[in-house]
Amino acid sequence: MLRYVGRRVAGLALVLLIVLTLVFFMLRAAPGGPVDAYLGMNPTPEKRAEVEHRFGLDQPIWVQYAKFLGNLASGDLGNSLFSDRPVSAIIGERLPVTLELSLAAFLFWVVVGLAAGALAARRRDSFVDGLVRVGSVVALSIPSFWLALVLVVVFGLYIKGVLPSSGWVPFTEDPWENLRGVVLPAFALGLGSGAVIARTLRASMIETTRADYVSFARAMGMPERRVLRRITLRNAIIPTATVIGLMLGVFVSGTVLVENVFNIPGIGQTIVGAFRQHDYPLAIACTLITATVFLVANLVVDLLYFVLNPRIRAGFLNGTAR
Amino acid sequence: MAPEPKAGGAAAPSPAGPALLSVRDLAVTFRTRDGEVPAVREVSFDLARGEILGLVGESGSGKSTLLTALMRMLPRNAGITAGHIGFDGTDLLALREDGMRRLRGDRIGLIPQRPMTSLSPTTSVGRQLRWHLDGLDEGRLKELLGGVGLGAVLDRLDSYPFEFSGGQLQRLLIAVAALGKQPDLLLADEPTTTLDATVQAQVLRLLLELRDRVGLTMVFVTHDLGVISQVSDRIGVMYAGRLVEVAPARELFDAPRHPYTRALLEAIPGRHRRGEPLRSIPGTVTGANRLPGCPFAPRCAAVVDRCHEENPEVREVGESLVRCHRAGEDL
């Protein structure tokens, strides 16, 4: 088990290195550059050369890459080219915002998705089931940025004062305002994922209901509620857990759109600015953080699988699994 | 044996004692895209306490559906459309679902067809035993598992179902459903078909032993005539949803009355002379449950015109009850 986790963490580090290398070269291959962004229109050649030297861009690309790797190994992500502040400080400010938003959206929509899916499966072909099925298709077809824009317009122009539709108040400053501000972006961020979770749970519960072990439990006189709790849900949750794991990626990447629409100072907003301005260190740091959150979340889901599925667990204990 | 009044479809009276289970004119219909398909039609029989009734028939003859109907656990697209099921003085079809649920397990037990998939894969076996048997203590557990020859797995009860063999699981299920619950009526749905031949024999021997020890009343469904001859007191032969012949086990094998029963017996390898090719019944059962006359008519060797038009009523011939126009004739 420990060896498995160790191997997974090592694999994770390798993936991160590959991702960062790709981003490193892609940024430099892209047209334009930080110098143009920094100096604006028609700079003198001397000025150009000076800034290029300051950013370290006058060196051959392999030297830049080697330096980047060296700094990365010592944990130094560099300074932002534009604000000249350490990138780690910027990330430190922005990451909690994004994490709070993603986590709120994740928790809310996992709970809503699971509840809706279970209810629909339990009352199959009823009005509630129809509502969940139609509702989830509609929810899936709505792009999150569009929903975000609609929410901003509705709550910003028509029903003012109910929920803040733009900006961010840190939790430490005013917890209540902070939580109120999370509601709309979190709703927009996770709607589609909630729909996928609901549909998956519904389908796998209906599938499970047909299983021999459900019939046997019922033939033994086990009350329906207990069958549902002890057997149907317990087995149907396994495929659903995989889907929830995949959705974690959507929650992290979705913040790029949602934070920009709601004007929330998180990683998603920072990453867009950094790439637009060719702020290499900041862009790479944002990529690093996003990829890490995603990979770690997936690792956690895989480990959760180990808890949920005794077959996989037994495979580890007697060594038949990888 | 006093002949019972032949109400409606006429019943197969049980040889001894008052009936524990009494089925009259039972019909089960499946709703499919192509319309309603009858799966069980005009099935009537009685079962006395301590008696074992074997139900035999090809796949699709309605034997499993009949068991599921007795449990009132038919799939969503199926329903009981006619008939009556009396169980120990209770009209099962008039019971509300909750009342029926109380009977399941405690009074009407089931041994499933596929033991390998009949326990939840995500919960330990020991825990599932405790789900079904309230207040199960160590002593009782030992007694139950010992009773089915599974004493050796006592210390493995925190293992999961996939860590046991099919034979072990089936014996475990028998320990719970038959020994643990001691139901008045036990329904066994091809309990040995998915097991290896040697394990089949073990499980059969166990069931027979239990019959002698606990006095099981059982409906035993199978398509294997060899198995059924070892287990049953009486045998019912099903074809296309109909019970075409019911007779005491020996009688059925010595003097089969229905042409289908006869054909089935002739198809058993080993019952005919060496060197002769194995016999089979020409044609298929497909569509037979939609025909107006006798469902077996298209494949029957003794068919007459009448068979295609009129469904035969039940006739009593010797100790057998037969649904055939030519029953009793010397064919």
XYZ file of C-alpha atoms in Angstrom:
653
model
C 0.000 0.000 0.000
C 2.708 2.475 1.013
C 4.795 1.372 -1.931
C 1.827 1.957 -4.189
C 1.353 5.488 -2.870
C 5.087 6.135 -3.254
C 5.032 4.980 -6.849
C 1.985 7.103 -7.579
C 3.617 10.204 -6.076
C 6.762 9.633 -8.132
C 4.638 9.252 -11.271
C 2.819 12.419 -10.355
C 6.106 14.344 -10.106
C 7.125 13.086 -13.528
C 3.826 14.187 -15.075
C 4.250 17.617 -13.512
C 7.761 17.940 -14.934
C 6.515 17.049 -18.416
C 3.634 19.517 -18.162
C 5.915 22.316 -16.988
C 8.452 21.631 -19.730
C 5.732 21.734 -22.359
C 4.374 25.001 -21.003
C 7.887 26.436 -20.782
C 8.607 25.873 -24.458
C 5.122 26.609 -25.714
C 5.151 30.014 -24.015
C 8.400 30.913 -25.714
C 7.277 29.563 -29.060
C 4.122 31.660 -28.974
C 4.167 34.873 -31.006
C 4.869 38.088 -29.118
C 6.627 38.134 -25.804
C 6.876 39.778 -22.406
C 9.091 42.554 -23.767
C 6.409 43.812 -26.132
C 3.808 43.510 -23.462
C 6.037 45.343 -20.999
C 7.243 48.192 -23.205
C 4.185 48.848 -25.289
C 4.395 50.280 -28.821
C 7.690 50.984 -30.650
C 10.392 50.781 -28.011
C 13.950 51.765 -28.917
C 16.333 48.869 -29.614
C 18.442 49.847 -26.603
C 15.449 49.786 -24.281
C 14.455 46.398 -25.738
C 17.865 44.929 -25.164
C 17.931 46.208 -21.629
C 14.584 44.645 -20.719
C 15.444 41.400 -22.489
C 18.570 41.198 -20.420
C 16.691 41.963 -17.234
C 14.185 39.142 -17.960
C 17.054 36.801 -18.879
C 15.656 36.338 -22.360
C 18.887 37.225 -24.127
C 20.339 33.865 -23.183
C 19.950 30.736 -25.364
C 16.726 28.891 -24.649
C 18.561 25.817 -23.282
C 20.327 27.937 -20.736
C 16.995 29.484 -19.741
C 15.510 26.023 -19.378
C 18.436 24.757 -17.294
C 18.147 27.788 -15.014
C 14.411 27.261 -14.712
C 14.903 23.625 -13.704
C 17.604 24.575 -11.218
C 15.399 27.184 -9.592
C 12.444 24.820 -9.583
C 14.525 22.167 -7.819
C 15.387 24.635 -5.086
C 11.734 25.667 -4.816
C 12.260 29.110 -6.337
C 9.547 29.936 -8.844
C 11.016 33.363 -9.595
C 9.417 36.784 -9.638
C 6.592 38.017 -11.769
C 8.025 39.905 -14.736
C 5.527 42.685 -14.334
C 4.878 43.266 -10.665
C 8.350 41.993 -9.728
C 6.824 40.297 -6.685
C 7.771 36.688 -5.895
C 5.440 34.365 -7.770
C 5.002 32.236 -4.642
C 3.565 35.251 -2.811
C 1.046 35.884 -5.584
C 0.020 32.233 -5.616
C -0.242 32.303 -1.837
C -2.787 35.109 -2.094
C -4.805 33.687 -4.921
C -4.833 29.945 -4.330
C -7.033 30.032 -1.193
C -9.665 31.974 -3.126
C -9.795 29.383 -5.888
C -9.705 26.485 -3.452
C -12.586 27.920 -1.444
C -14.633 28.454 -4.575
C -13.886 24.993 -6.017
C -14.458 23.235 -2.725
C -17.762 25.018 -2.118
C -18.938 24.170 -5.621
C -17.679 20.611 -5.306
C -19.335 19.888 -1.953
C -22.611 21.507 -2.937
C -22.901 19.800 -6.285
C -21.738 16.382 -5.125
C -24.403 16.424 -2.416
C -27.101 17.730 -4.761
C -26.050 15.370 -7.576
C -26.014 12.288 -5.356
C -29.331 13.162 -3.732
C -31.018 13.826 -7.068
C -29.590 10.652 -8.619
C -30.620 8.465 -5.694
C -34.103 9.956 -5.583
C -34.607 9.506 -9.318
C -33.436 5.889 -9.200
C -35.598 5.111 -6.192
C -38.723 6.606 -7.782
C -37.972 5.407 -11.254
C -40.333 6.651 -13.995
C -42.078 8.986 -11.550
C -42.452 12.737 -11.921
C -39.354 13.309 -9.791
C -37.336 10.974 -12.001
C -38.493 12.802 -15.119
C -37.585 16.114 -13.536
C -34.091 14.911 -12.684
C -33.559 13.414 -16.137
C -34.753 16.453 -18.072
C -33.155 18.864 -15.606
C -29.787 17.168 -15.870
C -29.789 17.272 -19.666
C -30.633 20.962 -19.578
C -27.963 21.578 -16.935
C -25.400 19.723 -19.015
C -26.150 21.786 -22.098
C -25.623 25.121 -20.360
C -22.030 26.368 -20.701
C -20.759 27.551 -17.318
C -19.554 30.941 -18.609
C -22.940 31.675 -20.127
C -24.710 30.721 -16.928
C -22.210 32.885 -15.045
C -22.969 35.862 -17.316
C -26.708 35.382 -16.884
C -26.334 35.220 -13.120
C -24.231 38.381 -13.118
C -26.829 40.217 -15.176
C -29.819 38.934 -13.211
C -28.365 39.520 -9.755
C -26.463 42.645 -10.760
C -29.241 44.460 -12.607
C -32.640 43.047 -11.729
C -32.649 41.588 -8.236
C -29.987 43.686 -6.613
C -28.844 43.228 -3.058
C -29.836 39.590 -2.670
C -26.490 38.075 -3.558
C -23.304 39.850 -4.639
C -22.684 39.204 -8.318
C -19.132 40.473 -8.630
C -15.918 40.794 -6.654
C -14.566 39.032 -3.617
C -14.433 39.720 0.106
C -11.801 37.622 1.917
C -13.129 35.329 4.616
C -10.879 36.903 7.249
C -12.349 40.318 6.526
C -16.045 39.460 6.625
C -16.969 35.776 6.775
C -20.643 36.341 6.039
C -20.027 38.517 2.974
C -17.400 36.040 1.804
C -19.848 33.140 1.928
C -22.560 35.167 0.227
C -20.124 35.979 -2.532
C -19.301 32.299 -3.109
C -22.890 31.257 -3.793
C -23.363 32.414 -7.385
C -19.931 31.479 -8.793
C -20.043 28.085 -7.084
C -23.488 27.460 -8.524
C -22.341 28.311 -12.045
C -19.100 26.370 -11.676
C -20.588 22.993 -10.767
C -24.013 22.783 -12.382
C -22.882 20.532 -15.243
C -20.825 18.305 -12.966
C -23.754 17.939 -10.596
C -25.867 16.786 -13.531
C -23.274 14.195 -14.571
C -23.025 12.881 -11.010
C -26.817 12.618 -10.727
C -27.128 10.753 -14.023
C -24.294 8.378 -13.220
C -25.625 7.482 -9.800
C -29.130 7.023 -11.156
C -27.944 4.722 -13.931
C -25.688 2.635 -11.731
C -28.340 2.318 -9.034
C -30.877 1.080 -11.564
C -28.263 -1.323 -12.866
C -27.546 -2.530 -9.335
C -31.234 -3.031 -8.603
C -31.224 -5.773 -11.202
C -28.310 -7.566 -9.555
C -28.749 -11.027 -8.077
C -27.618 -9.832 -4.674
C -30.425 -7.299 -4.492
C -33.008 -9.952 -5.386
C -31.599 -12.308 -2.793
C -31.681 -9.676 -0.060
C -35.285 -8.893 -0.938
C -36.122 -12.600 -1.042
C -34.746 -12.795 2.493
C -37.303 -10.201 3.509
C -34.944 -7.276 3.979
C -36.962 -4.016 4.056
C -36.568 -1.852 0.934
C -34.934 1.035 2.774
C -32.276 -1.224 4.174
C -31.684 -2.843 0.784
C -31.207 0.615 -0.645
C -28.806 1.789 2.029
C -26.783 -1.326 2.669
C -26.657 -2.825 -0.785
C -27.820 -0.693 -3.711
C -26.125 2.565 -2.720
C -23.032 0.854 -1.385
C -22.409 -0.844 -4.730
C -23.677 1.894 -7.034
C -21.361 4.450 -5.445
C -18.242 2.785 -6.900
C -18.689 3.817 -10.549
C -20.037 7.152 -9.346
C -16.849 7.780 -7.350
C -14.823 7.490 -10.563
C -16.987 10.099 -12.227
C -16.728 12.401 -9.211
C -12.946 12.082 -9.479
C -13.004 13.063 -13.127
C -15.254 15.999 -12.280
C -12.599 17.389 -9.906
C -10.676 18.451 -12.998
C -13.713 20.312 -14.260
C -14.037 22.146 -10.951
C -10.420 23.300 -11.094
C -10.289 24.242 -14.777
C -13.774 25.758 -14.702
C -12.559 28.481 -12.345
C -10.725 30.098 -15.288
C -14.019 31.103 -16.871
C -16.082 31.643 -13.754
C -13.500 33.766 -11.917
C -13.134 36.051 -14.902
C -16.867 36.580 -15.259
C -17.431 37.189 -11.538
C -14.192 39.160 -11.189
C -12.788 36.936 -8.480
C -9.056 37.265 -7.752
C -8.168 33.561 -7.852
C -5.760 31.410 -9.817
C -8.183 31.263 -12.743
C -8.104 35.014 -13.193
C -4.348 35.185 -12.622
C -3.588 32.481 -15.158
C -5.425 34.332 -17.921
C -3.562 37.564 -17.199
C -0.217 35.790 -16.946
C -0.575 34.066 -20.288
C -1.846 37.182 -22.015
C 1.113 39.223 -20.808
C 3.608 36.404 -21.388
C 4.523 36.604 -17.726
C 6.519 33.365 -17.928
C 7.235 32.647 -14.264
C 3.700 33.447 -13.128
C 2.117 31.434 -15.963
C 4.269 28.424 -15.150
C 3.545 28.678 -11.447
C -0.194 28.832 -12.085
C 0.059 25.802 -14.354
C 2.048 23.973 -11.705
C -0.588 24.666 -9.053
C -3.565 23.758 -11.225
C -1.958 20.540 -12.429
C -0.918 19.580 -8.906
C -4.397 20.092 -7.488
C -5.851 18.016 -10.299
C -3.338 15.166 -10.009
C -3.512 14.993 -6.223
C -7.305 14.936 -6.361
C -7.181 12.012 -8.762
C -4.748 10.176 -6.538
C -7.115 10.660 -3.611
C -9.993 9.241 -5.651
C -7.919 6.197 -6.582
C -7.108 5.642 -2.936
C -10.785 6.052 -2.105
C -11.485 3.263 -4.553
C -9.269 1.104 -2.439
C -11.539 1.803 0.517
C -14.791 1.338 -1.416
C -13.984 -1.789 -3.385
C -12.905 -4.816 -1.359
C -11.868 -6.650 -4.501
C -9.179 -4.090 -5.277
C -8.159 -3.998 -1.630
C -7.738 -7.777 -1.509
C -5.702 -7.595 -4.700
C -3.236 -5.312 -2.936
C -3.047 -7.348 0.200
C -2.198 -10.597 -1.536
C -0.073 -8.896 -4.144
C -1.996 -9.815 -7.274
C -2.574 -6.180 -8.204
C 0.136 -3.842 -9.426
C -56.401 -40.289 -1.859
C -59.671 -38.447 -2.254
C -60.055 -36.687 -5.562
C -60.357 -32.953 -4.921
C -63.121 -30.928 -6.486
C -61.737 -29.758 -9.778
C -62.295 -26.045 -9.557
C -61.362 -24.167 -12.704
C -58.186 -25.591 -14.146
C -58.147 -28.643 -11.884
C -55.386 -29.068 -9.377
C -52.789 -31.657 -8.792
C -53.791 -32.874 -5.353
C -50.893 -33.571 -3.047
C -50.669 -37.092 -1.772
C -50.715 -36.415 1.954
C -52.017 -33.887 4.466
C -53.513 -30.428 3.980
C -51.826 -28.266 1.372
C -49.290 -25.719 2.589
C -49.201 -24.131 -0.811
C -52.102 -24.161 -3.171
C -51.808 -22.602 -6.613
C -54.867 -22.255 -8.836
C -55.014 -21.175 -12.474
C -52.030 -18.913 -12.104
C -51.164 -16.749 -15.096
C -48.170 -14.431 -15.432
C -47.829 -12.051 -18.367
C -44.847 -10.050 -19.547
C -45.398 -6.725 -21.268
C -42.949 -6.427 -24.133
C -42.612 -4.183 -27.146
C -44.381 -6.830 -29.229
C -47.360 -6.909 -26.908
C -48.221 -9.111 -23.972
C -46.469 -12.445 -23.729
C -47.876 -15.082 -21.414
C -45.080 -16.749 -19.444
C -47.184 -18.893 -17.121
C -50.729 -20.045 -17.927
C -53.371 -21.949 -15.985
C -50.900 -23.473 -13.579
C -52.452 -25.284 -10.629
C -50.891 -27.512 -8.014
C -50.921 -28.281 -4.312
C -47.973 -28.881 -2.068
C -48.237 -30.653 1.290
C -45.961 -29.991 4.241
C -42.757 -31.976 4.017
C -43.192 -32.605 0.327
C -40.719 -31.762 -2.408
C -42.134 -30.837 -5.778
C -39.696 -30.802 -8.658
C -40.481 -28.531 -11.584
C -38.753 -29.436 -14.808
C -38.814 -27.863 -18.241
C -36.688 -26.243 -20.907
C -35.342 -22.722 -20.594
C -38.217 -20.325 -21.062
C -40.869 -22.817 -20.025
C -41.883 -20.510 -17.184
C -40.556 -22.462 -14.221
C -38.385 -19.666 -12.815
C -41.112 -17.132 -13.512
C -43.498 -19.312 -11.535
C -41.140 -19.262 -8.534
C -40.697 -15.512 -8.785
C -44.471 -15.130 -8.900
C -44.833 -17.248 -5.741
C -42.425 -14.808 -4.049
C -44.281 -11.898 -5.661
C -40.962 -10.599 -6.897
C -41.700 -10.407 -10.610
C -39.797 -7.822 -12.659
C -41.456 -4.476 -13.347
C -42.679 -5.485 -16.781
C -44.423 -8.628 -15.566
C -47.580 -9.202 -13.601
C -49.863 -11.910 -12.255
C -52.941 -11.598 -14.429
C -55.110 -14.378 -13.064
C -55.323 -17.087 -10.464
C -54.911 -17.573 -6.778
C -52.019 -18.490 -4.500
C -52.937 -19.818 -1.088
C -50.147 -20.212 1.431
C -50.996 -21.697 4.822
C -54.454 -20.130 4.726
C -53.297 -16.743 3.437
C -54.193 -15.396 0.027
C -50.775 -14.226 -1.137
C -52.117 -12.132 -3.989
C -54.359 -10.161 -1.632
C -51.504 -9.251 0.724
C -50.094 -5.754 0.714
C -46.434 -5.471 -0.242
C -45.377 -4.979 3.357
C -47.189 -8.083 4.508
C -45.662 -10.047 1.669
C -42.214 -8.789 2.619
C -42.688 -10.140 6.132
C -43.366 -13.592 4.699
C -40.259 -13.538 2.524
C -37.265 -15.144 4.119
C -39.012 -16.067 7.362
C -41.820 -18.181 5.935
C -41.032 -18.515 2.233
C -37.327 -18.870 1.581
C -35.348 -18.858 -1.625
C -32.152 -20.533 -2.712
C -30.933 -18.592 -5.726
C -29.631 -19.877 -9.019
C -26.280 -18.058 -9.045
C -24.636 -18.203 -5.623
C -21.529 -16.382 -6.894
C -23.460 -13.157 -7.457
C -26.136 -13.453 -4.791
C -24.266 -11.763 -1.971
C -23.333 -8.096 -2.072
C -19.711 -7.873 -3.286
C -18.827 -4.910 -1.083
C -19.712 -6.266 2.349
C -18.056 -9.095 4.245
C -19.843 -12.422 4.295
C -20.099 -12.527 8.070
C -21.761 -9.136 8.159
C -24.292 -10.212 5.554
C -25.107 -13.345 7.562
C -25.864 -11.071 10.500
C -28.082 -8.860 8.304
C -30.341 -11.796 7.602
C -30.222 -13.589 10.931
C -30.984 -11.349 13.889
C -29.052 -11.941 17.087
C -26.707 -14.432 15.545
C -24.197 -15.499 18.204
C -21.016 -17.538 17.879
C -22.633 -20.800 18.924
C -25.512 -20.517 16.493
C -23.138 -19.511 13.710
C -20.968 -22.534 14.348
C -24.047 -24.752 14.327
C -25.326 -23.310 11.041
C -22.037 -23.497 9.191
C -21.318 -26.914 10.611
C -24.745 -27.991 9.401
C -23.782 -27.315 5.800
C -20.238 -28.641 6.135
C -18.647 -25.205 6.203
C -17.095 -25.352 9.671
C -13.732 -24.619 8.075
C -14.698 -21.109 6.961
C -15.697 -19.915 10.441
C -12.505 -17.876 10.758
C -12.857 -16.433 7.252
C -16.149 -14.671 7.771
C -14.624 -11.224 7.429
C -13.731 -12.159 3.852
C -15.768 -10.989 0.888
C -17.983 -13.161 -1.344
C -15.478 -13.259 -4.228
C -12.986 -14.963 -1.931
C -15.226 -18.041 -1.670
C -15.961 -20.743 -4.220
C -19.380 -21.201 -5.809
C -20.017 -24.378 -3.837
C -19.080 -22.705 -0.554
C -21.322 -19.751 -1.308
C -24.271 -21.957 -2.220
C -23.880 -23.908 1.008
C -23.601 -20.624 2.866
C -26.822 -19.390 1.265
C -28.514 -22.671 2.155
C -27.273 -22.237 5.723
C -28.924 -18.814 5.877
C -32.075 -19.328 3.838
C -32.924 -22.904 4.863
C -31.235 -23.679 8.189
C -31.061 -20.215 9.679
C -34.525 -19.011 8.766
C -36.239 -22.415 8.709
C -38.993 -21.214 6.380
C -42.190 -23.232 5.990
C -41.647 -23.293 2.262
C -38.340 -23.251 0.453
C -38.097 -22.358 -3.213
C -34.946 -23.528 -4.968
C -34.307 -22.024 -8.386
C -31.872 -24.313 -10.198
C -29.608 -24.209 -7.152
C -26.971 -26.449 -8.696
C -26.823 -25.457 -12.364
C -23.971 -22.978 -12.096
C -21.811 -25.330 -10.022
C -19.244 -27.932 -11.059
C -20.531 -31.496 -11.326
C -18.823 -32.692 -8.134
C -19.970 -29.646 -6.201
C -23.484 -30.134 -7.583
C -23.553 -33.543 -5.980
C -22.425 -32.103 -2.632
C -25.104 -29.449 -2.656
C -27.804 -31.918 -3.673
C -26.752 -34.303 -0.938
C -26.934 -31.422 1.518
C -30.466 -30.520 0.455
C -31.600 -34.131 0.744
C -30.020 -34.381 4.167
C -31.831 -31.244 5.237
C -35.088 -32.633 3.948
C -34.683 -35.663 6.199
C -33.425 -33.629 9.152
C -35.684 -30.552 9.084
C -38.551 -31.823 6.964
C -38.262 -29.182 4.263
C -41.216 -28.353 2.091
C -39.710 -27.369 -1.187
C -40.345 -26.443 -4.773
C -37.234 -27.396 -6.673
C -36.810 -25.998 -10.157
C -34.361 -27.456 -12.630
C -33.958 -28.458 -16.230
C -31.945 -31.506 -15.219
C -34.071 -34.647 -14.995
C -31.224 -36.553 -13.333
C -31.109 -34.058 -10.493
C -34.850 -33.875 -10.082
C -35.290 -37.630 -9.871
C -32.980 -37.684 -6.849
C -34.684 -34.876 -4.990
C -38.414 -34.851 -5.611
C -41.436 -36.676 -4.256
C -43.532 -35.415 -7.131
C -42.513 -33.904 -10.427
C -44.242 -31.279 -12.501
C -43.312 -30.944 -16.159
C -43.683 -27.483 -17.673
C -43.913 -26.627 -21.325
C -44.477 -23.135 -22.736
C -45.830 -21.801 -19.462
C -48.172 -24.727 -18.827
C -47.900 -27.522 -16.337
C -48.438 -30.421 -18.754
C -47.963 -33.305 -16.358
C -47.725 -33.777 -12.602
C -46.984 -37.195 -11.170
C -45.194 -38.926 -8.309
C -41.505 -39.130 -9.200
C -41.362 -42.879 -9.797
C -44.601 -42.870 -11.741
C -43.329 -40.125 -14.009
C -40.178 -42.006 -14.884
C -41.863 -45.430 -15.191
C -44.989 -44.370 -17.015
C -44.725 -40.926 -18.560
C -48.190 -39.937 -19.828
C -47.612 -36.755 -21.767
C -45.824 -37.013 -25.126
C -43.530 -34.178 -24.050
C -42.537 -35.966 -20.845
C -41.878 -39.054 -22.875
C -39.728 -37.142 -25.337
C -37.801 -35.543 -22.476
C -37.059 -38.909 -20.911
C -35.936 -40.322 -24.213
C -33.525 -37.457 -24.620
C -31.622 -38.385 -21.450
C -28.261 -39.860 -22.433
C -27.819 -43.332 -20.984
C -31.504 -44.246 -21.030
C -31.326 -45.730 -24.461
C -29.320 -48.522 -26.017
C -25.635 -48.150 -26.829
C -24.876 -47.279 -30.407
C -28.165 -45.506 -31.005
C -27.814 -41.805 -31.705
C -28.977 -39.463 -28.924
C -32.569 -38.450 -29.422
C -33.737 -34.895 -29.446
C -37.164 -33.308 -29.739
C -37.670 -31.869 -33.215
C -38.591 -28.185 -33.489
C -38.341 -25.451 -30.862
C -40.499 -24.096 -28.080
C -40.350 -20.592 -29.598
C -43.760 -19.024 -29.982
C -45.552 -22.012 -28.495
C -47.087 -19.928 -25.712
C -49.058 -17.931 -28.280
C -50.704 -20.897 -29.971
C -54.425 -21.506 -29.496
C -54.322 -25.271 -29.004
C -51.919 -27.483 -27.103
C -48.544 -25.703 -27.002
C -46.683 -28.913 -27.709
C -48.740 -29.810 -30.794
C -46.194 -28.590 -33.397
C -43.494 -30.883 -32.001
C -45.651 -33.753 -30.813
C -45.258 -37.246 -32.245
C -48.818 -38.213 -31.345
C -50.509 -35.072 -32.601
C -54.103 -35.183 -33.913
C -56.151 -32.372 -35.516
C -57.885 -31.524 -32.280
C -54.557 -30.625 -30.611
C -54.114 -27.593 -32.835
C -57.509 -26.161 -32.002
C -58.328 -26.948 -28.446
C -56.178 -26.707 -25.362
C -56.519 -29.975 -23.428
C -58.048 -29.939 -19.954
C -56.327 -31.693 -17.071
C -57.069 -35.399 -16.916
C -56.369 -37.828 -14.163
C -54.641 -40.971 -15.366
C -53.531 -43.313 -12.628
C -51.612 -41.162 -10.167
C -50.734 -38.618 -12.834
C -52.434 -35.432 -13.908
C -51.941 -34.821 -17.594
C -52.890 -32.063 -19.997
C -53.186 -34.071 -23.197
C -56.099 -35.023 -25.426
C -54.683 -38.470 -25.841
C -53.724 -39.073 -22.218
C -54.499 -42.617 -21.202
C -54.402 -43.898 -24.743
C -51.748 -46.436 -25.437
C -49.440 -44.510 -27.724
